[in-house]
């Protein structure tokens, strides 16, 4: 099991039945993370000196040099797999995982930050741009993309400070990832297909998806694929969330100039050749959830996979999932519900938490009333601005909280779910998992 506090999580179950359910949930979540392990999913695309792209095969011996650019939370594992299967002439990797290292002199590693970019996010992006500008027609450019890539590969048209401020506003606004990444594309030199727009060689891009529905143009803000959004869309999103008047003037200026066509639009879909640039999703939330489903059946549960495209306000969605399981349990004898996707939190308080922890916190009354165990888990091991991956609770969690004089409504109002679950020792703690396919939820009827 991957969980640092697994003994405590299991021990918090009041009865042997709940203890077993908690143990099974940790086991299933661990299995799901293993299924989307970046090293394994990249390795599976290699067959000796042949690279598999969907139904096609590319012979690596046909190229003079192979260059690599990797960015995202899974970039270290993805890069190591490529290094173990082919000779990389030169590479640039941008990660936020300081616990893992690449020991290869051909690879330059930059340690950016997420979800708010830092100086190394920019330095890494510029190094990647320089490398791509130096490749020749007979070379192969291998690009490895994973969740968090929007913040980690970052060359903005505004100052870092103004970008950080804008990103912070967006993350607290309740905007979804498609909306946030639409804006990111239009204040960037590398997103929305711009990274490889002028690449001279064959480009192959392997993607671990952290966006609902796996739209390549929004994963890591689509640096290797043409864009269908425009500057007008970015401005509309700012206005939708009442942010236009408070964002930095430099960001307003870029958007206004773009609308006036004084700054070029991101390249459209048809402007980037699908023959020259091949993109392939190699792991996603569906793979994680289907792995959960199969493992649950092996453990003797009767599971139902409800959705891998879960969206909406976290505190509302959590209760909806409880209600769905109750209905399915009555009609179909289903005793376990699996879901995946990415919800949002409209931040109004000053507490610490994340969408997974808030989802479980908002459901505590419902869990007590209906005898349900509920875990919500961020597959990257980091939920929101906390160091936890999510939280778990059962029908007795509310009573344990009340015994400690913890008021659910007060903690919800302050978006302080992390402190709440820390107090009752029900945080899910893994540390960075090295991958990211959004979130997964497991609900089991006791």
Coordinates of C-alpha atoms in Angstrom, one line a residue:
X1 CA 0.0 0.0 0.0
X2 CA 1.2 3.5 -0.8
X3 CA -0.4 5.2 2.2
X4 CA 2.0 6.6 4.9
X5 CA -0.7 6.5 7.6
X6 CA -2.5 3.3 6.6
X7 CA -2.5 1.8 10.1
X8 CA -4.2 4.9 11.5
X9 CA -6.8 5.0 8.7
X10 CA -7.7 1.4 9.2
X11 CA -7.7 1.6 13.0
X12 CA -10.2 4.6 12.9
X13 CA -12.9 2.1 11.8
X14 CA -15.2 1.5 14.8
X15 CA -16.2 -2.0 13.8
X16 CA -14.3 -4.9 12.1
X17 CA -16.6 -4.4 9.1
X18 CA -15.6 -0.8 8.7
X19 CA -11.9 -1.6 9.3
X20 CA -12.0 -4.1 6.5
X21 CA -13.7 -1.6 4.2
X22 CA -11.2 1.0 4.9
X23 CA -8.3 -1.4 4.3
X24 CA -9.9 -2.5 1.0
X25 CA -10.3 1.1 -0.1
X26 CA -6.6 1.8 0.5
X27 CA -5.7 -1.4 -1.4
X28 CA -7.9 -0.5 -4.4
X29 CA -6.6 3.1 -4.6
X30 CA -3.0 1.7 -4.5
X31 CA -3.8 -0.6 -7.4
X32 CA -5.4 2.2 -9.4
X33 CA -2.2 4.4 -9.0
X34 CA -0.1 1.4 -10.1
X35 CA -2.1 1.1 -13.3
X36 CA -1.3 4.7 -14.3
X37 CA 2.4 4.5 -13.3
X38 CA 4.3 6.8 -15.7
X39 CA 7.3 4.5 -16.1
X40 CA 5.1 1.5 -17.0
X41 CA 2.7 3.3 -19.4
X42 CA 5.6 4.8 -21.4
X43 CA 7.6 1.6 -21.4
X44 CA 4.5 -0.2 -22.9
X45 CA 4.9 2.0 -26.0
X46 CA 8.3 0.6 -26.8
X47 CA 9.0 -2.7 -28.5
X48 CA 12.8 -2.8 -28.6
X49 CA 13.8 -0.2 -31.3
X50 CA 10.2 0.4 -32.3
X51 CA 7.8 3.0 -30.9
X52 CA 4.1 2.2 -31.0
X53 CA 1.7 5.0 -31.9
X54 CA -1.9 3.8 -31.8
X55 CA -1.9 1.1 -34.6
X56 CA 1.3 2.4 -36.3
X57 CA 4.9 1.7 -35.6
X58 CA 7.9 4.0 -35.8
X59 CA 11.4 2.6 -36.2
X60 CA 13.8 4.6 -34.1
X61 CA 16.7 3.6 -36.2
X62 CA 15.4 5.8 -39.0
X63 CA 16.3 9.0 -37.1
X64 CA 19.7 10.7 -36.7
X65 CA 19.0 11.9 -33.2
X66 CA 16.3 11.5 -30.6
X67 CA 15.6 14.6 -28.5
X68 CA 13.3 14.7 -25.5
X69 CA 11.2 17.3 -23.7
X70 CA 9.1 16.3 -20.7
X71 CA 7.0 18.4 -18.3
X72 CA 4.4 17.7 -15.7
X73 CA 4.1 15.8 -12.4
X74 CA 4.9 12.5 -14.1
X75 CA 7.8 13.7 -16.1
X76 CA 10.5 12.0 -14.1
X77 CA 9.0 8.5 -14.4
X78 CA 8.1 9.0 -18.1
X79 CA 11.6 10.3 -18.9
X80 CA 13.3 7.4 -17.1
X81 CA 11.3 4.9 -19.2
X82 CA 12.3 6.6 -22.4
X83 CA 16.0 6.6 -21.3
X84 CA 15.8 2.9 -20.5
X85 CA 14.4 2.1 -24.0
X86 CA 16.3 4.4 -26.4
X87 CA 19.3 6.7 -26.6
X88 CA 18.4 10.3 -26.0
X89 CA 20.9 12.8 -27.5
X90 CA 19.6 15.8 -25.4
X91 CA 16.7 16.4 -23.2
X92 CA 14.9 19.0 -21.0
X93 CA 12.7 17.9 -18.1
X94 CA 10.5 20.2 -16.0
X95 CA 9.1 18.7 -12.8
X96 CA 7.9 19.7 -9.3
X97 CA 9.0 16.4 -7.7
X98 CA 12.3 17.0 -5.9
X99 CA 12.3 13.5 -4.5
X100 CA 13.2 11.8 -7.8
X101 CA 16.3 12.4 -9.9
X102 CA 17.4 11.8 -13.4
X103 CA 21.1 10.7 -13.5
X104 CA 22.0 11.3 -17.1
X105 CA 24.3 14.1 -18.3
X106 CA 22.2 14.5 -21.5
X107 CA 19.1 15.6 -19.5
X108 CA 18.7 19.1 -18.0
X109 CA 16.2 19.0 -15.1
X110 CA 14.3 22.1 -13.9
X111 CA 12.2 22.2 -10.8
X112 CA 9.2 24.3 -11.4
X113 CA 6.2 24.7 -9.1
X114 CA 2.5 23.8 -9.2
X115 CA -0.2 25.1 -9.3
X116 CA 1.5 28.5 -9.2
X117 CA 4.5 28.6 -11.6
X118 CA 8.0 29.8 -10.4
X119 CA 11.2 31.0 -12.1
X120 CA 12.3 27.5 -13.0
X121 CA 9.0 26.9 -14.7
X122 CA 10.0 29.8 -17.1
X123 CA 13.7 28.8 -17.3
X124 CA 12.7 25.2 -18.2
X125 CA 10.2 26.4 -20.9
X126 CA 12.9 28.6 -22.5
X127 CA 15.4 25.7 -22.4
X128 CA 12.8 23.5 -24.1
X129 CA 12.1 26.1 -26.8
X130 CA 15.9 26.5 -27.4
X131 CA 16.3 22.7 -27.8
X132 CA 13.4 22.4 -30.2
X133 CA 14.8 25.2 -32.3
X134 CA 18.0 23.2 -32.8
X135 CA 16.6 20.0 -34.1
X136 CA 17.0 19.0 -37.7
X137 CA 14.6 17.4 -40.2
X138 CA 16.2 13.9 -39.7
X139 CA 15.7 13.9 -35.9
X140 CA 12.8 12.7 -33.7
X141 CA 11.4 14.9 -30.9
X142 CA 9.8 12.9 -28.2
X143 CA 7.5 15.0 -25.9
X144 CA 6.2 13.6 -22.7
X145 CA 3.3 15.5 -21.2
X146 CA 1.4 15.0 -17.9
X147 CA -0.8 16.8 -15.4
X148 CA 0.6 20.0 -14.0
X149 CA 2.2 20.8 -17.3
X150 CA 0.4 24.1 -17.6
X151 CA 2.2 25.5 -14.6
X152 CA 5.5 23.7 -15.1
X153 CA 6.0 24.6 -18.7
X154 CA 5.6 28.3 -18.5
X155 CA 6.8 31.2 -20.8
X156 CA 4.3 34.0 -20.2
X157 CA 3.7 37.2 -22.1
X158 CA 3.5 39.0 -18.8
X159 CA 5.8 39.1 -15.7
X160 CA 6.0 36.1 -13.5
X161 CA 4.4 38.1 -10.6
X162 CA 1.4 39.1 -12.8
X163 CA 1.0 35.5 -14.0
X164 CA 1.1 34.2 -10.4
X165 CA -1.5 36.7 -9.3
X166 CA -3.8 35.9 -12.2
X167 CA -3.4 32.1 -11.7
X168 CA -4.3 32.5 -8.0
X169 CA -7.5 34.5 -8.9
X170 CA -8.5 31.8 -11.4
X171 CA -7.9 28.9 -9.0
X172 CA -10.1 30.5 -6.3
X173 CA -12.9 31.6 -8.7
X174 CA -14.5 28.2 -9.3
X175 CA -13.5 28.2 -13.0
X176 CA -13.0 24.7 -14.5
X177 CA -9.7 23.5 -16.0
X178 CA -10.8 24.1 -19.6
X179 CA -11.6 27.7 -18.7
X180 CA -8.4 28.2 -16.8
X181 CA -6.3 26.7 -19.6
X182 CA -8.0 28.8 -22.3
X183 CA -6.7 31.9 -20.5
X184 CA -3.3 30.3 -19.9
X185 CA -2.9 29.7 -23.7
X186 CA -3.5 33.3 -24.5
X187 CA -1.0 34.8 -22.2
X188 CA 1.8 32.3 -23.2
X189 CA 4.4 31.8 -25.8
X190 CA 4.4 28.0 -25.6
X191 CA 0.8 26.8 -25.0
X192 CA -1.9 26.2 -27.5
X193 CA 0.4 24.5 -30.1
X194 CA 3.0 27.2 -29.9
X195 CA 5.7 25.0 -28.4
X196 CA 6.1 22.9 -31.6
X197 CA 4.7 25.2 -34.2
X198 CA 8.0 25.7 -35.9
X199 CA 9.6 22.3 -35.1
X200 CA 11.5 21.0 -38.2
X201 CA 11.3 17.3 -37.4
X202 CA 8.9 14.5 -36.6
X203 CA 7.2 15.0 -33.2
X204 CA 5.7 12.2 -31.1
X205 CA 3.9 13.2 -28.0
X206 CA 2.8 10.8 -25.2
X207 CA 0.2 12.2 -22.8
X208 CA -1.0 11.2 -19.4
X209 CA -4.3 13.0 -19.2
X210 CA -5.5 15.0 -16.2
X211 CA -8.4 16.7 -18.0
X212 CA -12.0 15.4 -18.3
X213 CA -12.6 13.7 -21.6
X214 CA -8.9 13.7 -22.5
X215 CA -9.1 16.8 -24.9
X216 CA -5.5 17.1 -26.1
X217 CA -5.9 20.9 -26.6
X218 CA -6.5 21.4 -22.9
X219 CA -4.1 18.9 -21.3
X220 CA -1.2 21.0 -20.1
X221 CA -2.8 23.7 -22.1
X222 CA -2.2 21.9 -25.4
X223 CA 1.4 22.8 -26.3
X224 CA 1.6 20.3 -29.1
X225 CA -1.8 20.6 -30.8
X226 CA -3.7 23.4 -32.5
X227 CA -6.1 25.5 -30.6
X228 CA -9.8 26.3 -31.2
X229 CA -10.1 29.0 -28.5
X230 CA -9.5 32.7 -29.1
X231 CA -8.6 35.8 -27.1
X232 CA -12.3 36.7 -27.0
X233 CA -13.0 33.5 -25.1
X234 CA -10.3 34.3 -22.6
X235 CA -11.8 37.8 -21.9
X236 CA -15.3 36.3 -21.6
X237 CA -14.1 33.8 -18.9
X238 CA -12.5 36.6 -16.9
X239 CA -15.8 38.5 -17.1
X240 CA -17.9 35.4 -16.2
X241 CA -16.1 35.1 -12.9
X242 CA -15.9 38.9 -12.2
X243 CA -12.2 38.9 -12.6
X244 CA -11.6 41.3 -15.5
X245 CA -11.5 44.4 -13.4
X246 CA -9.1 43.0 -10.8
X247 CA -6.5 41.1 -12.9
X248 CA -3.2 42.9 -13.6
X249 CA -3.2 45.5 -16.3
X250 CA -0.5 43.7 -18.2
X251 CA -2.8 40.7 -18.6
X252 CA -5.7 42.9 -19.7
X253 CA -3.4 44.5 -22.3
X254 CA -2.3 41.2 -23.8
X255 CA -5.9 40.0 -24.2
X256 CA -7.0 43.4 -25.7
X257 CA -4.1 43.3 -28.1
X258 CA -4.9 39.8 -29.1
X259 CA -8.5 40.6 -29.8
X260 CA -7.3 43.6 -31.9
X261 CA -5.0 41.1 -33.8
X262 CA -1.9 43.0 -32.7
X263 CA -0.7 39.7 -31.1
X264 CA -0.9 36.5 -33.2
X265 CA -3.6 34.0 -32.2
X266 CA -2.6 30.5 -31.1
X267 CA -2.3 28.3 -34.2
X268 CA -5.5 26.7 -35.2
X269 CA -6.0 22.9 -35.4
X270 CA -5.4 22.7 -39.2
X271 CA -2.2 24.7 -38.9
X272 CA -0.3 21.9 -37.2
X273 CA 0.2 18.8 -39.4
X274 CA -1.2 15.5 -37.8
X275 CA 1.4 13.6 -39.8
X276 CA 4.3 15.6 -38.5
X277 CA 3.0 15.9 -34.9
X278 CA 1.4 12.7 -33.4
X279 CA -0.3 12.9 -30.0
X280 CA -1.4 9.9 -28.0
X281 CA -3.0 9.6 -24.6
X282 CA -1.4 6.6 -22.9
X283 CA -3.1 6.8 -19.4
X284 CA -6.2 8.6 -18.0
X285 CA -8.8 8.6 -15.4
X286 CA -10.8 5.9 -17.1
X287 CA -7.9 3.5 -16.8
X288 CA -7.6 4.2 -13.1
X289 CA -11.4 3.8 -12.5
X290 CA -11.6 0.6 -14.5
X291 CA -8.7 -0.8 -12.5
X292 CA -10.6 0.0 -9.4
X293 CA -13.7 -1.7 -10.7
X294 CA -12.0 -4.9 -11.6
X295 CA -10.1 -5.1 -8.2
X296 CA -13.3 -4.4 -6.3
X297 CA -15.0 -7.4 -8.0
X298 CA -12.0 -9.5 -7.0
X299 CA -12.5 -8.4 -3.4
X300 CA -16.2 -9.5 -3.6
X301 CA -17.9 -6.1 -3.9
X302 CA -20.7 -5.4 -6.3
X303 CA -19.4 -2.1 -7.8
X304 CA -20.8 0.3 -10.4
X305 CA -18.6 2.8 -12.3
X306 CA -20.8 5.9 -12.3
X307 CA -18.7 8.4 -14.2
X308 CA -15.1 9.3 -15.2
X309 CA -16.2 12.9 -16.1
X310 CA -17.3 14.2 -12.7
X311 CA -17.5 18.0 -12.5
X312 CA -19.2 20.6 -10.4
X313 CA -18.8 22.2 -6.9
X314 CA -17.1 19.6 -4.7
X315 CA -19.4 20.0 -1.7
X316 CA -22.5 19.4 -3.8
X317 CA -21.1 16.6 -5.9
X318 CA -20.1 14.6 -2.8
X319 CA -23.7 14.4 -1.5
X320 CA -25.0 13.6 -4.9
X321 CA -22.7 10.6 -5.1
X322 CA -24.0 9.3 -1.7
X323 CA -27.6 9.7 -3.0
X324 CA -26.7 7.8 -6.2
X325 CA -25.2 4.9 -4.3
X326 CA -28.3 4.7 -2.0
X327 CA -30.6 4.6 -5.0
X328 CA -28.5 1.9 -6.8
X329 CA -28.2 -0.1 -3.6
X330 CA -32.0 -0.3 -3.4
X331 CA -32.7 -1.0 -7.0
X332 CA -29.7 -3.0 -8.2
X333 CA -28.1 -4.4 -5.0
X334 CA -25.0 -2.4 -5.9
X335 CA -22.9 -1.8 -2.7
X336 CA -20.0 0.2 -4.1
X337 CA -19.9 3.3 -6.3
X338 CA -16.8 4.4 -8.3
X339 CA -16.4 7.8 -9.8
X340 CA -13.6 10.0 -11.3
X341 CA -13.1 13.4 -12.7
X342 CA -12.3 16.8 -11.3
X343 CA -14.6 19.0 -9.2
X344 CA -14.0 22.6 -8.2
X345 CA -14.1 24.6 -5.0
X346 CA -15.2 28.2 -4.9
X347 CA -13.0 29.5 -2.2
X348 CA -14.6 32.0 0.2
X349 CA -12.7 31.2 3.4
X350 CA -9.1 31.4 4.5
X351 CA -8.6 27.8 5.6
X352 CA -6.5 25.0 4.1
X353 CA -8.0 22.2 2.0
X354 CA -8.7 20.8 -1.4
X355 CA -11.6 19.6 -3.5
X356 CA -11.3 15.9 -2.4
X357 CA -11.2 16.8 1.3
X358 CA -14.1 19.3 0.9
X359 CA -16.2 16.7 -0.9
X360 CA -16.0 14.2 1.9
X361 CA -16.4 16.8 4.6
X362 CA -19.6 18.1 3.1
X363 CA -21.0 14.5 3.0
X364 CA -20.5 13.6 6.7
X365 CA -24.2 14.0 7.7
X366 CA -25.2 11.9 4.8
X367 CA -22.6 9.2 5.5
X368 CA -23.8 8.9 9.1
X369 CA -27.5 8.7 8.1
X370 CA -26.9 6.0 5.4
X371 CA -24.0 4.0 6.8
X372 CA -21.5 4.6 4.0
X373 CA -17.7 4.8 3.8
X374 CA -16.5 7.5 1.4
X375 CA -12.9 8.2 0.1
X376 CA -12.0 10.9 -2.4
X377 CA -8.4 10.9 -3.6
X378 CA -6.2 13.0 -5.8
X379 CA -4.1 10.7 -7.9
X380 CA -1.1 13.0 -7.8
X381 CA -1.0 12.7 -4.0
X382 CA -1.7 16.4 -3.5
X383 CA -5.1 17.8 -2.9
X384 CA -5.4 21.6 -3.3
X385 CA -2.9 23.6 -1.3
X386 CA -2.5 20.8 1.3
X387 CA 0.0 18.0 1.6
X388 CA -2.7 15.3 1.7
X389 CA -4.1 13.5 -1.2
X390 CA -7.7 13.5 0.1
X391 CA -9.8 12.2 2.9
X392 CA -11.8 9.2 4.0
X393 CA -14.8 9.1 6.3
X394 CA -17.5 6.6 7.5
X395 CA -20.8 6.6 9.4
X396 CA -19.0 7.2 12.7
X397 CA -16.7 10.1 11.6
X398 CA -19.2 12.8 12.4
X399 CA -19.6 11.5 16.0
X400 CA -15.8 11.4 16.4
X401 CA -15.6 15.0 15.2
X402 CA -18.4 16.2 17.5
X403 CA -16.5 14.5 20.4
X404 CA -13.6 16.8 19.6
X405 CA -15.9 19.8 19.4
X406 CA -15.4 20.2 15.7
X407 CA -18.3 21.9 13.8
X408 CA -18.6 20.7 10.2
X409 CA -20.4 23.9 9.1
X410 CA -17.7 26.1 10.5
X411 CA -14.9 24.2 8.8
X412 CA -16.8 24.2 5.5
X413 CA -17.5 27.9 5.6
X414 CA -13.8 28.5 6.0
X415 CA -12.8 25.9 3.3
X416 CA -10.7 24.3 6.1
X417 CA -11.3 20.7 5.3
X418 CA -7.6 19.7 5.7
X419 CA -7.4 20.9 9.4
X420 CA -10.7 19.1 10.1
X421 CA -9.5 15.7 8.8
X422 CA -6.1 16.2 10.4
X423 CA -7.9 16.5 13.8
X424 CA -9.7 13.2 13.3
X425 CA -6.7 11.5 11.6
X426 CA -8.6 10.7 8.4
X427 CA -6.4 12.4 5.8
X428 CA -5.2 10.2 3.0
X429 CA -1.4 10.8 2.9
X430 CA 0.8 9.3 0.1
X431 CA 3.2 12.1 -0.8
X432 CA 3.7 12.8 -4.5
X433 CA 2.7 9.7 -6.5
X434 CA 4.6 10.7 -9.6
X435 CA 1.5 10.6 -11.8
X436 CA -1.8 12.5 -12.2
X437 CA -5.1 11.4 -13.8
X438 CA -7.3 13.7 -11.7
X439 CA -9.4 12.4 -8.8
X440 CA -11.2 9.1 -7.9
X441 CA -14.0 8.5 -5.5
X442 CA -15.0 5.3 -3.8
X443 CA -18.2 4.9 -1.8
X444 CA -19.1 1.6 -0.1
X445 CA -22.4 0.8 1.7
X446 CA -21.7 -0.8 5.1

